[in-house]
């Protein structure tokens, strides 16, 4: 702002307030004349800002009677402060609220009369204004009685000393601006964001997701047969229905638990896109499964009967879902695809959701069916454990076994753990299944021990999700205690991914488990990305070389060299080595020649039911 700007600003204020009073009387005429003289003087006189301000500060605040009157008419607060923020003179204006800690201000410091956050801003500005000899402009707010008050400050230097601060209450203007902004970006009826704001947010989310490699889901909803209700029951009933529906959507998305959406600040945005169309943006989604859960919940929530007046009404919705980045990289493109998926959902008989990509519809149906079945698998006794022996390379004796889960589905038949374990991990069912596996393996182990069999060790697989659970050490302790399984006979197999997901937490948890006497084994080694030296910080007893490296050990020199190196390094770190997936004699020979401790694989035995495993155990 230039000096002339400032001057006209003052003039504007004066004019505004003078226009509201009758100035035909002679004292007023005189007064006006003197003001006009001052105006003219200012206009003609091309003095610098400093000079003119000197004039205003000194003369206006202190000496000049007329200008004091002018100032009195200005609604702003006016402070003449010295460089330390001490009040030299002041005038309080008309503010809706302006909080001062003291009524007597002369010679008080700002910090004695204003709140500390506000004082900071003043002090910084005083310094700048005096150093740069220029006008500074800043804003501050005061919170009082659950209301917020906005102020604008213009601060300018005074030649003799100090600064003048003009403080204006701009609360009304700010609130009006906010109101206008809100109306421009929200739907009047439901107060939800409108399509404009939705597109803005979508674009923003896309640019965030681009950087973070995240998954976004866009849902396009259309109410089924809304027009019928609107036409038969009238528009106000239609409005009411839209309002209720918007509440139901908010609820359905808000119910989102940490399983469905990443806890790390995931957010969602619901908009009324127009008419009976709504759009939902799910930000930072963990997986497709989470999207399916939310879509199901929405379909369910919306289809609950509602009362419009005294009439019960049933409505449903069809949802189209598009995923970023799979189904498009631009906001418009994704929206268009979600829209066309919505028509697909309508064509499928309404009251359902459809993904834009057909492949996803298929896999989502399969996944859901599998998940529903898996829920019942435990109670219906469809799960069981097989045991695969682990054999010493040197002695040829069974030195341990790995418990591997099996699911015998009544209709589907055998379902491989490679298929259902990932589903269990996604849905969280792995927690229950994992608990069952612990208990089953320990119970079996104790049965063998009590029957006089020599049992070295049973290994149980642990998934990443289980390691994330704070209750894991307690669960293991409880299982050991209740089944009577000796801790040192239990080994837990972890994968590298589980460890590096949250290394510090994993380490703390593993230390607790180790302290009980349970041993730890690193499964599928070589498939991850971390180096052995990184992994050595974890208290691992055994390393299992993944079968991918063992497979071609006799033909692939690189694999052979790698396996040799892994064995040597592991031994250097005091770990034992188990080779997984040993199928042929040559592999065993190679491993024997390179000091591998133990093998596990079809060469010796496939995973076996408990009864058959028993036959391989020696009796005391
Ligand atoms: P894993 O822990 O690496 O288990 C070894 C897998 O290799 C087993 O597959 C086993 O049957 C198979 N295998 C053993 N010897 C040979 C061989 O000589 N050749 C070949 N080609 N394969 C061999 P399975 O039983 O299908 O289990 C697959 C994966 O499922 C396991 O890999 C493990 O990650 C997971 N899993 C199995 N049971 C559980 C469980 O109780 N909990 C958890 N969280 N995961 C489990
Ligand atoms: Mg394993
Ligand atoms: Mg393995």
PDB file of C-alpha atoms and ligand atoms in Angstrom, residues 402-404 459-462 493-494 523-524 544 580 600, ligand 2:
ATOM      1  CA  UNK A 402       6.699 -77.090  10.049  1.00  0.00           C
ATOM      2  CA  UNK A 403       2.970 -76.842  10.693  1.00  0.00           C
ATOM      3  CA  UNK A 404       1.147 -75.914   7.489  1.00  0.00           C
ATOM      4  CA  UNK A 459       7.525 -74.318  13.559  1.00  0.00           C
ATOM      5  CA  UNK A 460       4.451 -72.178  13.071  1.00  0.00           C
ATOM      6  CA  UNK A 461       4.039 -69.518  10.383  1.00  0.00           C
ATOM      7  CA  UNK A 462       3.208 -66.020  11.530  1.00  0.00           C
ATOM      8  CA  UNK A 493       8.508 -68.419  11.215  1.00  0.00           C
ATOM      9  CA  UNK A 494       8.457 -64.802  10.104  1.00  0.00           C
ATOM     10  CA  UNK A 523      11.137 -67.738   6.251  1.00  0.00           C
ATOM     11  CA  UNK A 524      11.535 -67.436   2.469  1.00  0.00           C
ATOM     12  CA  UNK A 544      15.209 -70.640   5.729  1.00  0.00           C
ATOM     13  CA  UNK A 580      13.298 -75.190   1.675  1.00  0.00           C
ATOM     14  CA  UNK A 600      12.791 -79.548   4.197  1.00  0.00           C
TER      15      UNK A 600
HETATM   16 MG1  LIG B   2       7.022 -71.290   6.547  1.00  0.00          MG
END
